[in-house]
Amino acid sequence: MSAGDQGGIPEFGVGAPRAYDRRDGAAPSGSPFGGSERRSSITICGTGNGAHALAVVAAQNAQCDIDWLASSEEKARLLRRGVSEVGLRSTGAIAAKADRIRSISADPAEVIPRADMVLVLVPAFAHAAVLRRIAPYLSDETVLGCIPARGGFEFDAANICGRQAGKQRTIFGLQTLPWSTRVKTVGELVHVGVVKQEVFLAALPASRATPIARQLARILGIRIIPTQSFLGMTLGNPGQFIHPGLMYGHFRSWRGEEYDEDSIPMLFADATDEMGELVERLSREAVAVADRIEQRTEDVLNLRDVVMPVRDWLRRAYGHATSDTSTTGACFRTGPIQARRAPVVESRPGRFIPDFGYRYLSEDVPFGLVPTRALAEIADVETPAIDRVISWAQAVLQRTYLAGARLRGADVRQLPLPQNSEVSTLSELIDWQSRGVLSEVSARPGVPEPS
C-alpha cells in the first residue's frame, strides 16, 4: 500500500522511499539520505518514560528514521550520551534496542521540518507549550499525534497547529499509553512492565482515523482501533477514573500522618472493593455523557465503543494478565501492576507523606476529570461522583476548578476545555467534534444534521 493509498500518510511499516521535499532537491546536512529520496521519518517530542519506550518500539517495528526533540539542551546531552555510548534498550515485556535513532536535539528547527509524523509524549500540562515550540516548523503534510491525548488535546492542537496555508492538518491521539513503562537510565535503559492488548485512536479530520490507525499499528506493534471522535478520547480516558479514584480512596482521610517505607499503601494491590466501586461510578458518569451525545445525533456519532465501564476496559487492556476480573477492585488487586506504591515524597529521612503533586492528580484531574466534567456541563448530565473527587483534589492541589456546581474556578481558564474555545452548546460541540463523520453520513436518507 502506497502513501497515496493512505491519504498522504507515509508507509512506515515497509520503509518505502519518498521524495525529499526541498526546493533545491538536496538532502539535509548530516542526513544519511542521498540524492532526492529518503526513508520516512518520525520525530519524538519528550524525554520521559513513554518517549524512551517508543524510541525502542518504533525502531523495531518501523523501517524509518527516528529523530528526538528534548525540552532543553541539558536533557538532549543526557540522551545523546546514553544513546551514543551505551545504546538505548528495553527490558521486560519488550526486550529490544533502539537502533534507528538519527539525531537528538533541543532545537525543533533541526528535527521537526523533515518529519513525516511527529509524536508528542509529554505530560498533559506541557502539551500546549510543546505545540507552540514545534508549530512554526511543521510541514503542511506532517501528521501530528499525541500519546496519550488527554482531555481537550484536540482544542489545543487545532488552535495552535491546526491549519497551514488554509489546509486542515491531520491530528490524532491515543486513548492511553500502550505500555506500563519506567526509565531506568536516561538514554540507556527503559523497562516495559506490560503491553496493552489494544488502544483506541481518534483523528481530525475524523475520516483519517482508519488509515492512521493502520499505520500506527505497524509502528507500535499492537492493535490500534480507530474511533469517530476525540470525544471518545476525553470521556473514555481510563486514567482519569483509576488514578484520582484510587488516590481519593487511599488518602481522602489523610490528616498529616507520616508513613514508614513498609506502610506506604500499594496503589493497586491494596485497592479495596469500595475504591473499585468509586472508580466504577466515575466511569459510569462519563458513559452517561457519551449516551446523551449519541442520543442527540440519533446514534450516528458512536462513542460507546470506546467510552465503556472501566471494568470492561480493564478486561480488554489487561485481561490477559489479570487473574480475577469479577469486580473492578479484584482487577486492581490481581492485575499486572502489583509492585507500584501510591506516590509519596520523603518528608524527613525514612518518613513519607502523600505526593499530591504527582501526575495521578496534577494531570488526571485538570486534563482528565475536569474536561469530562466540562462535557457533562454542556450535555446537562449530573456527575456527583466526579464532583466529589474534583472537590477533594482541588483542595489538596490548591487549585480551584469547581466553584459551587459549575466549572467557574480561576484555574479552568487556561485548560483546553471546549468552553475556552467558544464551544458552549451541545450542537456546537457535536459540530466541532464530528468533522468528517456527520458530513459524510448526513446525506443518507433518515440521518439528521445535529441541531
mmCIF file of N, CA, C and O in Angstrom, residues 120-122 127 146-150 153 173-177 363:
data_model
loop_
_atom_site.group_PDB
_atom_site.id
_atom_site.type_symbol
_atom_site.label_atom_id
_atom_site.label_comp_id
_atom_site.label_asym_id
_atom_site.label_seq_id
_atom_site.Cartn_x
_atom_site.Cartn_y
_atom_site.Cartn_z
ATOM 1 N N VAL A 120 3.961 13.451 20.120
ATOM 2 C CA VAL A 120 4.164 14.186 21.359
ATOM 3 C C VAL A 120 3.908 13.252 22.534
ATOM 4 O O VAL A 120 2.811 12.707 22.676
ATOM 5 N N LEU A 121 4.933 13.049 23.368
ATOM 6 C CA LEU A 121 4.817 12.212 24.559
ATOM 7 C C LEU A 121 5.361 12.992 25.749
ATOM 8 O O LEU A 121 6.496 12.802 26.192
ATOM 9 N N VAL A 122 4.552 13.904 26.247
ATOM 10 C CA VAL A 122 4.910 14.717 27.410
ATOM 11 C C VAL A 122 3.680 14.788 28.308
ATOM 12 O O VAL A 122 2.559 14.500 27.871
ATOM 13 N N HIS A 127 1.519 19.981 26.940
ATOM 14 C CA HIS A 127 1.098 19.832 25.547
ATOM 15 C C HIS A 127 1.125 21.158 24.798
ATOM 16 O O HIS A 127 1.707 21.265 23.713
ATOM 17 N N CYS A 146 -0.502 12.585 19.479
ATOM 18 C CA CYS A 146 -0.212 12.675 20.902
ATOM 19 C C CYS A 146 -0.460 11.320 21.550
ATOM 20 O O CYS A 146 -1.505 10.694 21.328
ATOM 21 N N ILE A 147 0.503 10.852 22.340
ATOM 22 C CA ILE A 147 0.410 9.559 23.016
ATOM 23 C C ILE A 147 0.713 9.744 24.500
ATOM 24 O O ILE A 147 1.865 9.940 24.855
ATOM 25 N N PRO A 148 -0.312 9.706 25.367
ATOM 26 C CA PRO A 148 -1.735 9.665 25.048
ATOM 27 C C PRO A 148 -2.292 11.078 24.954
ATOM 28 O O PRO A 148 -1.707 12.022 25.485
ATOM 29 N N ALA A 149 -3.456 11.214 24.293
ATOM 30 C CA ALA A 149 -4.129 12.507 24.201
ATOM 31 C C ALA A 149 -5.065 12.651 25.393
ATOM 32 O O ALA A 149 -6.024 11.911 25.512
ATOM 33 N N ARG A 150 -4.762 13.562 26.278
ATOM 34 C CA ARG A 150 -5.634 13.797 27.418
ATOM 35 C C ARG A 150 -6.769 14.738 27.027
ATOM 36 O O ARG A 150 -6.808 15.277 25.934
ATOM 37 N N PHE A 153 -7.017 17.795 24.241
ATOM 38 C CA PHE A 153 -5.822 17.972 23.408
ATOM 39 C C PHE A 153 -6.185 18.506 22.030
ATOM 40 O O PHE A 153 -5.465 19.348 21.456
ATOM 41 N N GLY A 173 -4.784 11.276 18.271
ATOM 42 C CA GLY A 173 -4.391 10.995 19.650
ATOM 43 C C GLY A 173 -4.776 9.586 20.045
ATOM 44 O O GLY A 173 -5.755 9.028 19.524
ATOM 45 N N LEU A 174 -4.008 9.001 20.952
ATOM 46 C CA LEU A 174 -4.326 7.695 21.507
ATOM 47 C C LEU A 174 -4.999 7.860 22.866
ATOM 48 O O LEU A 174 -4.720 8.808 23.606
ATOM 49 N N GLN A 175 -5.851 6.911 23.189
ATOM 50 C CA GLN A 175 -6.581 6.949 24.453
ATOM 51 C C GLN A 175 -5.644 6.801 25.646
ATOM 52 O O GLN A 175 -5.792 7.491 26.650
ATOM 53 N N THR A 176 -4.684 5.905 25.562
ATOM 54 C CA THR A 176 -3.752 5.663 26.663
ATOM 55 C C THR A 176 -2.364 5.384 26.099
ATOM 56 O O THR A 176 -2.194 5.124 24.905
ATOM 57 N N LEU A 177 -1.368 5.406 26.973
ATOM 58 C CA LEU A 177 -0.034 4.937 26.608
ATOM 59 C C LEU A 177 -0.115 3.429 26.372
ATOM 60 O O LEU A 177 -0.753 2.721 27.149
ATOM 61 N N GLU A 363 -2.225 15.815 36.747
ATOM 62 C CA GLU A 363 -2.550 15.671 35.330
ATOM 63 C C GLU A 363 -3.942 15.094 35.139
ATOM 64 O O GLU A 363 -4.739 15.610 34.352
#
